[in-house]
Amino acid sequence: MGSAVLEPTHAVRVLPARTDDVGRVAASVVASFVRENPHGVLGVATGGSPMALYASLAELRAEGVVATDQLTLAALDEYVGLDPADPRSYRSYVWQHIAEPWGVAAERVHVPAGSSEDDADEYERVLARLRVGLQIVGIGRNGHIGFNEPGSNPTSRTRIVTLDDDTRRANAPYFGGDVHAVPTRAMTQGIASILAAESIILVAQGAAKAEALRAALQGPVTSAVPASFLQTHPDVTVVADSAALGILS
Ligand code: F6R
């Protein structure tokens, strides 16, 4: 019964939040960045974890508290073999949950595309030109960030990867519950690409993330837990609920 807030071994700032407050707390961190960098470059994750953050920031925009219109967005990853116009593509997600509600114009929205290593190199060049100021990431229950699955090298750059079975199972709900409908490959920013951001915010909710988060923040820095490489970055903030932080009550 009852245990302390997870304490990272390195200089990672942890902001515990109530489950229904994770989005608002994370949005306030992102809003500070946007106020200081209205023309800044924001790296954006897809998936369930940051959805409340994106909605909360859209509310702040509607209230006139923060102006997101001039931001540039760069996504972490994209499925290979899915039409970008498919509603399940990450390009569609970025449009629906971020660019449109935030008023960001198409020419400032960047999402990996294509299926070749040349396409991946091209996206890496885009990232090098843009220079991400704040990168938003979620964490997979297998410890992945982006689609850098266990075994990923800390020097990895944008590339085509094969998704772990567990990742495909975790994402099956977005494909009508059919794991076989989830693409087997994706293009993802590498660990080194992600760590090139000036600052990083990781958002996590739920007990399913507790073990991965503990290993990422308190365990050894290892390719077996790609998110553990965040410990080597000088400016990481984690916003998570008590279930993800492994706090028993
Ligand atoms: C998404 C991404 C992934 C997710 C992770 C968690 O662009 O790169 O690393 O952040 O799989 O997904 P959710 O938030 O859906 O649990």
CSV table of N, CA and C and ligand atoms in Angstrom, one decimal, residues 45-50 76-77 90 137-140 144-147 171 174 209, ligand 1:
chain,number,residue,atom,x,y,z
A,45,ALA,N,3.8,13.5,-31.3
A,45,ALA,CA,3.5,12.1,-31.3
A,45,ALA,C,2.0,11.9,-31.7
A,46,THR,N,1.7,10.7,-32.1
A,46,THR,CA,0.3,10.3,-32.3
A,46,THR,C,-0.1,9.4,-31.2
A,47,GLY,N,-1.3,8.7,-31.4
A,47,GLY,CA,-1.7,7.7,-30.4
A,47,GLY,C,-2.6,8.3,-29.3
A,48,GLY,N,-2.9,7.5,-28.3
A,48,GLY,CA,-3.9,8.0,-27.3
A,48,GLY,C,-3.3,8.9,-26.3
A,49,SER,N,-2.1,8.7,-25.9
A,49,SER,CA,-1.5,9.5,-24.8
A,49,SER,C,-1.6,11.0,-24.9
A,50,PRO,N,-1.2,11.6,-26.0
A,50,PRO,CA,-1.3,13.0,-26.1
A,50,PRO,C,-2.6,13.7,-26.6
A,76,LEU,N,6.4,12.1,-35.5
A,76,LEU,CA,7.5,11.1,-35.2
A,76,LEU,C,7.5,10.0,-36.2
A,77,ASP,N,6.3,9.6,-36.6
A,77,ASP,CA,6.3,8.3,-37.4
A,77,ASP,C,5.1,8.2,-38.3
A,90,TYR,N,-1.1,8.3,-39.7
A,90,TYR,CA,-0.7,9.3,-38.8
A,90,TYR,C,-0.8,10.7,-39.4
A,137,VAL,N,6.4,13.0,-26.8
A,137,VAL,CA,6.5,11.6,-27.0
A,137,VAL,C,5.5,10.9,-26.1
A,138,GLY,N,5.0,9.7,-26.5
A,138,GLY,CA,4.4,8.8,-25.6
A,138,GLY,C,5.4,7.6,-25.4
A,139,ILE,N,5.0,6.6,-24.7
A,139,ILE,CA,5.8,5.5,-24.5
A,139,ILE,C,5.0,4.2,-24.8
A,140,GLY,N,5.6,3.3,-25.5
A,140,GLY,CA,5.0,2.0,-25.7
A,140,GLY,C,5.1,1.1,-24.5
A,144,HIS,N,9.1,1.4,-26.2
A,144,HIS,CA,9.5,2.1,-27.4
A,144,HIS,C,9.2,3.6,-27.3
A,145,ILE,N,9.9,4.4,-28.0
A,145,ILE,CA,9.6,5.8,-28.3
A,145,ILE,C,9.6,6.0,-29.8
A,146,GLY,N,8.7,6.8,-30.3
A,146,GLY,CA,8.5,6.7,-31.8
A,146,GLY,C,8.2,5.3,-32.0
A,147,PHE,N,8.6,4.8,-33.2
A,147,PHE,CA,8.5,3.3,-33.4
A,147,PHE,C,9.9,2.7,-33.3
A,171,ASN,N,-2.0,-1.4,-31.1
A,171,ASN,CA,-2.7,-0.4,-32.0
A,171,ASN,C,-3.9,-1.0,-32.8
A,174,TYR,N,-7.3,0.7,-33.2
A,174,TYR,CA,-7.5,1.8,-34.3
A,174,TYR,C,-7.8,1.1,-35.6
A,209,LYS,N,1.4,1.2,-18.7
A,209,LYS,CA,2.7,1.9,-19.0
A,209,LYS,C,3.7,1.9,-17.8
B,1,F6R,C1,3.1,7.6,-31.8
B,1,F6R,C2,4.4,6.9,-31.3
B,1,F6R,C3,4.3,5.8,-30.3
B,1,F6R,C4,3.2,6.0,-29.2
B,1,F6R,C5,3.2,4.9,-28.3
B,1,F6R,C6,2.2,5.0,-27.2
B,1,F6R,O1,3.5,8.5,-32.8
B,1,F6R,O2,5.4,7.2,-31.8
B,1,F6R,O3,5.6,5.7,-29.7
B,1,F6R,O4,3.5,7.2,-28.6
B,1,F6R,O5,3.0,3.7,-29.0
B,1,F6R,O6,0.9,5.0,-27.8
B,1,F6R,P1,-0.4,5.3,-27.1
B,1,F6R,O7,-0.3,6.7,-26.6
B,1,F6R,O8,-1.5,5.1,-28.1
B,1,F6R,O9,-0.5,4.4,-25.9
